[in-house]
Amino acid sequence: MKIVQLANFYTPVSGGLRTCVEQTGRGYIAAGHERVTLVPGTEDRDITFPDGRHLTVRSPLLPGSGGYRVLTARARVCALLDKVEPDVLEANDKLSIAWLSPWARRRGVPLVLVSHERINAILRTRVPRWFPLDSAATAANRRLHRLVDHIVLASAFSAAEFEVFGREKTHRVPLGVDLDTFRPAPATAQHPERDDVRLVTVTRLSTEKHPELSIAALRELRRRGVPASLDVIGTGPLQRRLAKVADDLPVRFLGHVAERNRLAELVAAADVSLSPSPAETFGLATLESLACGVPVVVPSEGAARELIMKPESGRVTDGTPQGLADGVESLLAAPAERRRADARAVAEQFPWSATVNGLLDVYATATNRERVPQRERQ
């Protein structure tokens, strides 16, 4: 099959969405398929690499997004799709569905939405309290459900906004983690005699991610006498404001860490990871922490809680600074080796190969083809 992966909000610092597109794309190629990415950028480009053909369409910046671009040149995008002639069009965002759907219907190409966000969760902090967000989101999702052929959802939380319209089009395919890169620190790098507590959060520093809650949780822990520090990995529009809030605390803002081995090393050095966003539709950063043997404290809202599958792999809290701090202290009371083992055991259930197989099964259904599954590699 020739699979086109189309995505907005795709930059070198995109985080989970870019990771998902890159990992699944490589999996498509390994399974013998042709993979093409189509994303916005600063200029028009058409480059072929070992991991596929990459098309970039010059696109404007989205104001207030912290550097994200959005595909607006619809005619140019459709002309590129006409030339590429995909067997499957994989849309990794919801903004483009309204104008991609007519093209896909005319060409007889299955349009598959891979949902990376829940509309009501992502917009809750961006609209006034009086706005009927849930009913507006339901109307938008009903239209999306009608316009696409299949919808891929990574969690029960993500699925809830579409399965209310029926399950004929929906498919649950959990995302994955690179288990070779993200792994526990070697025994020689562990310091059981340390008295300090190292926390880490890997997140985009934007409103819907609520990174301020990690800093507030650190403040609460130190108020309780816990000698904790925090590494914040990621960038975003809130960075300056957060730096001011954390000025009197032992917080390191490390920015975007592009090198995956270095990112894994930083995460694996922590005792506990914080994932405070109530809007996660899966929680790739949460899963990467677990793969490093680092338990995670998460809120009860959102999908990250679905990854806390073993007793000491994490804590599900009310999401407040006090609740997050309680979760950290509860985990620290458990033996470090048990925390590492439980966290890693959860992550080992989610290799990227399983995600790729799940997606290719959907695409085989969409194109009425039979497929021999690839072996799920760890």
Short mmCIF file of C-alpha atoms in Angstrom, two decimals:
data_model
loop_
_atom_site.label_atom_id
_atom_site.label_comp_id
_atom_site.label_asym_id
_atom_site.label_seq_id
_atom_site.Cartn_x
_atom_site.Cartn_y
_atom_site.Cartn_z
CA MET A 1 0.00 0.00 0.00
CA LYS A 2 0.97 3.61 -0.48
CA ILE A 3 0.08 5.46 2.73
CA VAL A 4 0.08 9.25 2.95
CA GLN A 5 0.46 10.59 6.49
CA LEU A 6 -0.89 14.14 6.60
CA ALA A 7 -0.44 16.27 9.71
CA ASN A 8 -0.61 19.84 10.93
CA PHE A 9 1.26 21.08 14.03
CA TYR A 10 4.30 19.11 12.83
CA THR A 11 7.61 20.74 13.77
CA PRO A 12 10.98 19.60 15.19
CA VAL A 13 9.54 20.26 18.68
CA SER A 14 6.07 18.76 18.11
CA GLY A 15 6.47 16.01 20.70
CA GLY A 16 3.97 13.15 20.70
CA LEU A 17 2.32 13.71 17.33
CA ARG A 18 5.62 13.83 15.45
CA THR A 19 6.93 10.82 17.36
CA CYS A 20 3.81 8.85 16.43
CA VAL A 21 3.98 9.78 12.73
CA GLU A 22 7.69 8.98 12.51
CA GLN A 23 7.53 5.67 14.37
CA THR A 24 4.48 4.35 12.55
CA GLY A 25 5.84 5.55 9.21
CA ARG A 26 9.05 3.60 9.70
CA GLY A 27 6.93 0.61 10.63
CA TYR A 28 4.96 0.89 7.39
CA ILE A 29 8.19 0.80 5.40
CA ALA A 30 9.54 -2.15 7.41
CA ALA A 31 6.30 -4.00 6.59
CA GLY A 32 6.87 -3.45 2.87
CA HIS A 33 4.61 -0.45 2.26
CA GLU A 34 5.30 2.95 0.71
CA ARG A 35 5.07 5.92 3.06
CA VAL A 36 4.68 9.63 2.22
CA THR A 37 4.40 12.45 4.77
CA LEU A 38 2.63 15.70 3.89
CA VAL A 39 3.09 18.50 6.41
CA PRO A 40 3.22 22.32 6.63
CA GLY A 41 6.56 24.13 6.66
CA THR A 42 8.46 27.28 5.79
CA GLU A 43 8.84 26.33 2.10
CA ASP A 44 7.68 23.85 -0.51
CA ARG A 45 9.91 20.77 -0.49
CA ASP A 46 9.87 17.25 -1.92
CA ILE A 47 12.64 15.05 -0.50
CA THR A 48 13.02 11.29 -0.38
CA PHE A 49 14.87 9.71 2.55
CA PRO A 50 15.30 6.06 3.56
CA ASP A 51 12.26 6.50 5.81
CA GLY A 52 10.04 7.65 2.95
CA ARG A 53 9.10 10.61 0.82
CA HIS A 54 8.56 13.89 2.67
CA LEU A 55 6.41 16.63 1.16
CA THR A 56 6.34 20.06 2.81
CA VAL A 57 3.89 22.77 1.78
CA ARG A 58 4.70 26.40 2.60
CA SER A 59 2.15 27.38 5.24
CA PRO A 60 1.47 30.26 7.64
CA LEU A 61 2.16 30.31 11.36
CA LEU A 62 -0.86 29.83 13.59
CA PRO A 63 -0.97 32.90 15.89
CA GLY A 64 -0.45 32.12 19.55
CA SER A 65 0.54 28.51 18.91
CA GLY A 66 4.21 28.84 19.76
CA GLY A 67 5.51 28.19 16.25
CA TYR A 68 3.06 25.71 14.75
CA ARG A 69 2.02 25.94 11.10
CA VAL A 70 -1.24 24.86 9.47
CA LEU A 71 -1.95 23.64 5.93
CA THR A 72 -4.12 26.31 4.29
CA ALA A 73 -3.16 25.94 0.60
CA ARG A 74 -5.92 23.43 -0.07
CA ALA A 75 -5.62 23.41 -3.86
CA ARG A 76 -1.86 22.80 -3.65
CA VAL A 77 -2.30 19.99 -1.15
CA CYS A 78 -5.00 18.31 -3.25
CA ALA A 79 -2.84 18.64 -6.37
CA LEU A 80 0.01 16.90 -4.53
CA LEU A 81 -2.34 14.13 -3.43
CA ASP A 82 -3.48 13.71 -7.04
CA LYS A 83 0.16 13.17 -8.08
CA VAL A 84 1.01 10.84 -5.20
CA GLU A 85 -2.12 8.68 -5.69
CA PRO A 86 -2.30 7.16 -2.19
CA ASP A 87 -4.11 3.95 -1.37
CA VAL A 88 -4.88 5.31 2.11
CA LEU A 89 -4.96 8.90 3.38
CA GLU A 90 -4.07 9.02 7.08
CA ALA A 91 -5.05 12.38 8.62
CA ASN A 92 -3.33 13.10 11.92
CA ASP A 93 -5.39 16.18 12.72
CA LYS A 94 -9.01 17.22 12.62
CA LEU A 95 -8.65 20.68 11.07
CA SER A 96 -8.17 19.41 7.53
CA ILE A 97 -10.91 16.76 7.43
CA ALA A 98 -13.63 19.06 6.06
CA TRP A 99 -11.72 19.71 2.83
CA LEU A 100 -9.85 16.41 2.59
CA SER A 101 -13.08 14.42 2.68
CA PRO A 102 -14.45 15.66 -0.69
CA TRP A 103 -11.09 14.92 -2.34
CA ALA A 104 -10.96 11.42 -0.84
CA ARG A 105 -14.56 10.65 -1.85
CA ARG A 106 -13.99 11.79 -5.44
CA ARG A 107 -10.83 9.69 -5.75
CA GLY A 108 -12.17 6.65 -3.90
CA VAL A 109 -9.36 6.83 -1.34
CA PRO A 110 -10.16 5.73 2.24
CA LEU A 111 -9.79 8.65 4.65
CA VAL A 112 -8.65 7.55 8.12
CA LEU A 113 -8.59 9.99 11.02
CA VAL A 114 -5.97 9.23 13.67
CA SER A 115 -7.27 11.22 16.62
CA HIS A 116 -4.55 12.87 18.72
CA GLU A 117 -6.73 15.18 20.81
CA ARG A 118 -10.18 15.42 22.34
CA ILE A 119 -11.85 18.65 21.29
CA ASN A 120 -13.59 19.43 24.57
CA ALA A 121 -10.48 18.65 26.64
CA ILE A 122 -8.08 20.65 24.51
CA LEU A 123 -10.32 23.73 24.36
CA ARG A 124 -11.55 23.76 27.96
CA THR A 125 -8.91 26.28 29.03
CA ARG A 126 -9.34 28.43 25.91
CA VAL A 127 -13.05 29.27 25.90
CA PRO A 128 -15.15 31.25 28.41
CA ARG A 129 -17.03 29.34 31.09
CA TRP A 130 -20.41 30.21 29.60
CA PHE A 131 -19.54 28.67 26.21
CA PRO A 132 -21.43 25.36 25.61
CA LEU A 133 -18.20 23.50 24.91
CA ASP A 134 -19.45 19.93 25.30
CA SER A 135 -22.41 20.37 22.96
CA ALA A 136 -20.25 22.23 20.43
CA ALA A 137 -17.63 19.48 20.58
CA THR A 138 -20.32 16.82 20.10
CA ALA A 139 -21.60 18.61 16.99
CA ALA A 140 -18.08 18.92 15.57
CA ASN A 141 -17.32 15.26 16.28
CA ARG A 142 -20.59 14.13 14.69
CA ARG A 143 -19.58 15.93 11.51
CA LEU A 144 -16.06 14.45 11.60
CA HIS A 145 -17.53 10.98 12.11
CA ARG A 146 -19.68 11.46 9.02
CA LEU A 147 -16.83 12.77 6.84
CA VAL A 148 -14.25 10.01 7.39
CA ASP A 149 -14.21 6.29 6.63
CA HIS A 150 -12.41 5.12 9.77
CA ILE A 151 -11.27 6.65 13.07
CA VAL A 152 -8.28 5.37 15.05
CA LEU A 153 -8.37 6.04 18.79
CA ALA A 154 -5.55 5.31 21.23
CA SER A 155 -7.48 5.06 24.51
CA ALA A 156 -10.90 4.73 26.09
CA PHE A 157 -10.77 8.45 26.92
CA SER A 158 -10.10 9.28 23.27
CA ALA A 159 -12.73 6.85 22.02
CA ALA A 160 -15.50 8.28 24.19
CA GLU A 161 -16.04 11.31 21.94
CA PHE A 162 -16.68 9.17 18.83
CA GLU A 163 -18.12 5.85 19.99
CA VAL A 164 -21.34 7.62 21.01
CA PHE A 165 -22.11 7.76 17.27
CA GLY A 166 -21.58 4.03 16.82
CA ARG A 167 -18.56 1.77 16.64
CA GLU A 168 -18.68 0.73 12.99
CA LYS A 169 -15.98 3.23 12.03
CA THR A 170 -13.92 3.29 15.24
CA HIS A 171 -10.81 1.25 16.01
CA ARG A 172 -8.83 1.30 19.25
CA VAL A 173 -5.10 1.14 18.57
CA PRO A 174 -2.86 2.08 21.52
CA LEU A 175 0.32 3.98 20.71
CA GLY A 176 3.76 2.62 21.54
CA VAL A 177 7.22 3.31 22.89
CA ASP A 178 10.75 2.62 21.69
CA LEU A 179 11.72 0.06 24.32
CA ASP A 180 15.36 -0.02 23.22
CA THR A 181 15.89 3.72 23.62
CA PHE A 182 13.68 4.30 26.66
CA ARG A 183 14.89 1.86 29.31
CA PRO A 184 15.85 1.96 32.99
CA ALA A 185 19.20 3.44 33.91
CA PRO A 186 21.93 0.82 34.34
CA ALA A 187 22.67 -0.22 37.91
CA THR A 188 25.96 1.70 37.81
CA ALA A 189 24.04 4.95 37.20
CA GLN A 190 21.60 4.44 40.09
CA HIS A 191 22.25 6.13 43.43
CA PRO A 192 20.17 4.44 46.14
CA GLU A 193 22.04 6.38 48.82
CA ARG A 194 20.77 9.73 47.50
CA ASP A 195 18.62 11.73 49.90
CA ASP A 196 17.19 14.11 47.31
CA VAL A 197 14.15 13.33 45.16
CA ARG A 198 14.39 13.97 41.44
CA LEU A 199 11.18 14.73 39.58
CA VAL A 200 10.78 15.14 35.84
CA THR A 201 8.02 16.35 33.56
CA VAL A 202 8.16 16.07 29.77
CA THR A 203 5.54 18.27 28.19
CA ARG A 204 4.76 21.12 25.88
CA LEU A 205 4.65 24.31 27.93
CA SER A 206 1.17 25.38 26.85
CA THR A 207 -2.11 26.11 28.59
CA GLU A 208 -3.90 22.82 27.93
CA LYS A 209 -0.95 20.79 29.29
CA HIS A 210 -1.03 22.57 32.68
CA PRO A 211 2.74 22.48 33.27
CA GLU A 212 2.31 24.94 36.16
CA LEU A 213 0.84 22.10 38.22
CA SER A 214 4.17 20.27 38.27
CA ILE A 215 5.87 23.36 39.65
CA ALA A 216 3.11 23.86 42.21
CA ALA A 217 3.43 20.20 43.25
CA LEU A 218 7.18 20.69 43.75
CA ARG A 219 6.50 23.72 45.93
CA GLU A 220 4.04 21.69 48.01
CA LEU A 221 6.52 18.85 48.44
CA ARG A 222 9.24 21.20 49.63
CA ARG A 223 6.77 22.82 52.03
CA ARG A 224 6.29 19.34 53.48
CA GLY A 225 10.04 18.94 53.89
CA VAL A 226 10.66 16.69 50.89
CA PRO A 227 14.05 17.64 49.32
CA ALA A 228 12.76 17.47 45.76
CA SER A 229 13.93 19.09 42.53
CA LEU A 230 12.30 19.17 39.09
CA ASP A 231 13.54 18.92 35.51
CA VAL A 232 11.15 20.44 32.96
CA ILE A 233 11.75 19.08 29.46
CA GLY A 234 9.93 20.84 26.63
CA THR A 235 9.23 24.26 25.21
CA GLY A 236 6.16 26.36 24.58
CA PRO A 237 4.53 29.76 24.95
CA LEU A 238 4.37 29.58 28.78
CA GLN A 239 8.10 29.09 29.31
CA ARG A 240 8.97 32.62 30.47
CA ARG A 241 5.99 32.82 32.79
CA LEU A 242 6.80 29.45 34.32
CA ALA A 243 10.44 30.41 34.82
CA LYS A 244 9.33 33.41 36.88
CA VAL A 245 6.95 31.28 38.95
CA ALA A 246 9.74 28.78 39.65
CA ASP A 247 12.44 31.36 40.31
CA ASP A 248 12.79 30.40 44.00
CA LEU A 249 12.62 26.64 43.42
CA PRO A 250 15.18 24.02 42.28
CA VAL A 251 13.77 23.74 38.77
CA ARG A 252 15.82 23.22 35.61
CA PHE A 253 14.20 24.22 32.33
CA LEU A 254 16.00 22.01 29.81
CA GLY A 255 14.02 23.02 26.72
CA HIS A 256 13.33 20.64 23.85
CA VAL A 257 15.67 17.65 23.87
CA ALA A 258 15.80 16.43 20.29
CA GLU A 259 18.27 13.59 20.81
CA ARG A 260 16.18 10.65 21.96
CA ASN A 261 18.96 8.84 23.82
CA ARG A 262 19.71 11.99 25.82
CA LEU A 263 16.00 12.43 26.57
CA ALA A 264 15.78 8.85 27.80
CA GLU A 265 18.86 9.36 29.97
CA LEU A 266 17.35 12.45 31.61
CA VAL A 267 14.03 10.73 32.27
CA ALA A 268 15.65 7.56 33.62
CA ALA A 269 17.61 9.63 36.16
CA ALA A 270 14.37 10.70 37.88
CA ASP A 271 12.64 9.02 40.80
CA VAL A 272 9.12 10.03 39.77
CA SER A 273 7.62 11.59 36.64
CA LEU A 274 4.74 14.08 36.68
CA SER A 275 2.13 14.12 33.91
CA PRO A 276 -0.48 16.66 35.09
CA SER A 277 -2.40 17.28 31.85
CA PRO A 278 -6.09 16.27 32.02
CA ALA A 279 -6.30 16.43 28.22
CA GLU A 280 -4.01 13.57 27.18
CA THR A 281 -5.61 11.17 24.69
CA PHE A 282 -2.91 8.59 25.33
CA GLY A 283 0.20 9.88 27.10
CA LEU A 284 3.33 9.14 25.06
CA ALA A 285 5.55 10.98 27.55
CA THR A 286 3.92 8.99 30.34
CA LEU A 287 4.68 5.74 28.52
CA GLU A 288 8.28 6.79 27.84
CA SER A 289 8.77 7.47 31.55
CA LEU A 290 7.35 4.05 32.40
CA ALA A 291 9.71 2.44 29.88
CA CYS A 292 12.59 4.11 31.73
CA GLY A 293 11.41 2.45 34.93
CA VAL A 294 10.13 5.74 36.31
CA PRO A 295 6.62 5.67 37.86
CA VAL A 296 4.24 8.47 36.91
CA VAL A 297 1.77 10.60 38.86
CA VAL A 298 -1.26 11.49 36.72
CA PRO A 299 -4.70 13.12 37.14
CA SER A 300 -7.93 11.16 37.14
CA GLU A 301 -9.02 13.06 34.01
CA GLY A 302 -7.55 12.17 30.64
CA ALA A 303 -6.08 8.97 29.24
CA ALA A 304 -2.76 8.79 31.11
CA ARG A 305 -4.50 7.07 34.01
CA GLU A 306 -5.18 4.11 31.71
CA LEU A 307 -1.43 3.42 31.66
CA ILE A 308 -1.14 3.03 35.44
CA MET A 309 -1.68 -0.71 35.20
CA LYS A 310 0.49 -2.10 38.00
CA PRO A 311 0.49 -1.21 41.72
CA GLU A 312 3.75 0.77 41.83
CA SER A 313 3.79 2.00 38.21
CA GLY A 314 2.20 5.26 39.28
CA ARG A 315 -0.56 7.01 41.14
CA VAL A 316 -3.87 8.41 39.89
CA THR A 317 -4.72 11.61 41.78
CA ASP A 318 -7.23 14.45 41.78
CA GLY A 319 -4.77 16.48 39.70
CA THR A 320 -4.32 19.32 42.21
CA PRO A 321 -0.82 20.30 43.42
CA GLN A 322 -1.64 18.70 46.76
CA GLY A 323 -2.91 15.54 45.08
CA LEU A 324 0.16 15.29 42.85
CA ALA A 325 2.40 15.77 45.89
CA ASP A 326 0.48 13.04 47.73
CA GLY A 327 1.05 10.74 44.76
CA VAL A 328 4.79 11.41 44.78
CA GLU A 329 5.08 10.70 48.50
CA SER A 330 3.02 7.53 48.17
CA LEU A 331 5.31 6.22 45.42
CA LEU A 332 8.45 7.10 47.36
CA ALA A 333 7.20 4.90 50.19
CA ALA A 334 7.43 1.87 47.87
CA PRO A 335 10.77 0.11 47.26
CA ALA A 336 12.67 1.68 44.35
CA GLU A 337 13.25 -1.68 42.67
CA ARG A 338 9.53 -2.47 42.78
CA ARG A 339 8.71 0.91 41.24
CA ARG A 340 11.16 0.35 38.42
CA ALA A 341 9.96 -3.18 37.73
CA ASP A 342 6.26 -2.29 37.69
CA ALA A 343 6.79 0.76 35.48
CA ARG A 344 8.87 -1.14 32.94
CA ALA A 345 6.46 -4.09 32.92
CA VAL A 346 3.62 -1.78 31.86
CA ALA A 347 5.65 -0.21 29.05
CA GLU A 348 6.68 -3.58 27.66
CA GLN A 349 3.05 -4.19 26.70
CA PHE A 350 3.23 -1.32 24.18
CA PRO A 351 5.91 -1.86 21.49
CA TRP A 352 5.53 0.33 18.41
CA SER A 353 5.29 -2.84 16.31
CA ALA A 354 1.89 -3.55 17.88
CA THR A 355 0.71 -0.05 16.95
CA VAL A 356 1.90 -0.49 13.37
CA ASN A 357 0.17 -3.86 13.08
CA GLY A 358 -3.05 -2.37 14.45
CA LEU A 359 -2.99 0.50 11.97
CA LEU A 360 -2.17 -1.74 9.03
CA ASP A 361 -5.09 -3.97 9.99
CA VAL A 362 -7.35 -0.91 9.78
CA TYR A 363 -5.91 0.03 6.39
CA ALA A 364 -6.30 -3.53 5.08
CA THR A 365 -9.96 -3.34 6.07
CA ALA A 366 -10.31 0.09 4.46
CA THR A 367 -8.82 -1.11 1.17
CA ASN A 368 -10.38 -4.60 1.25
CA ARG A 369 -6.97 -6.27 1.26
CA GLU A 370 -5.66 -9.24 3.18
CA ARG A 371 -2.59 -8.67 5.31
CA VAL A 372 -0.05 -10.97 6.94
CA PRO A 373 0.77 -9.36 10.33
CA GLN A 374 4.41 -8.55 11.05
CA ARG A 375 5.92 -10.12 14.14
CA GLU A 376 5.58 -7.78 17.12
CA ARG A 377 9.11 -6.92 18.08
CA GLN A 378 10.09 -5.60 21.47
#
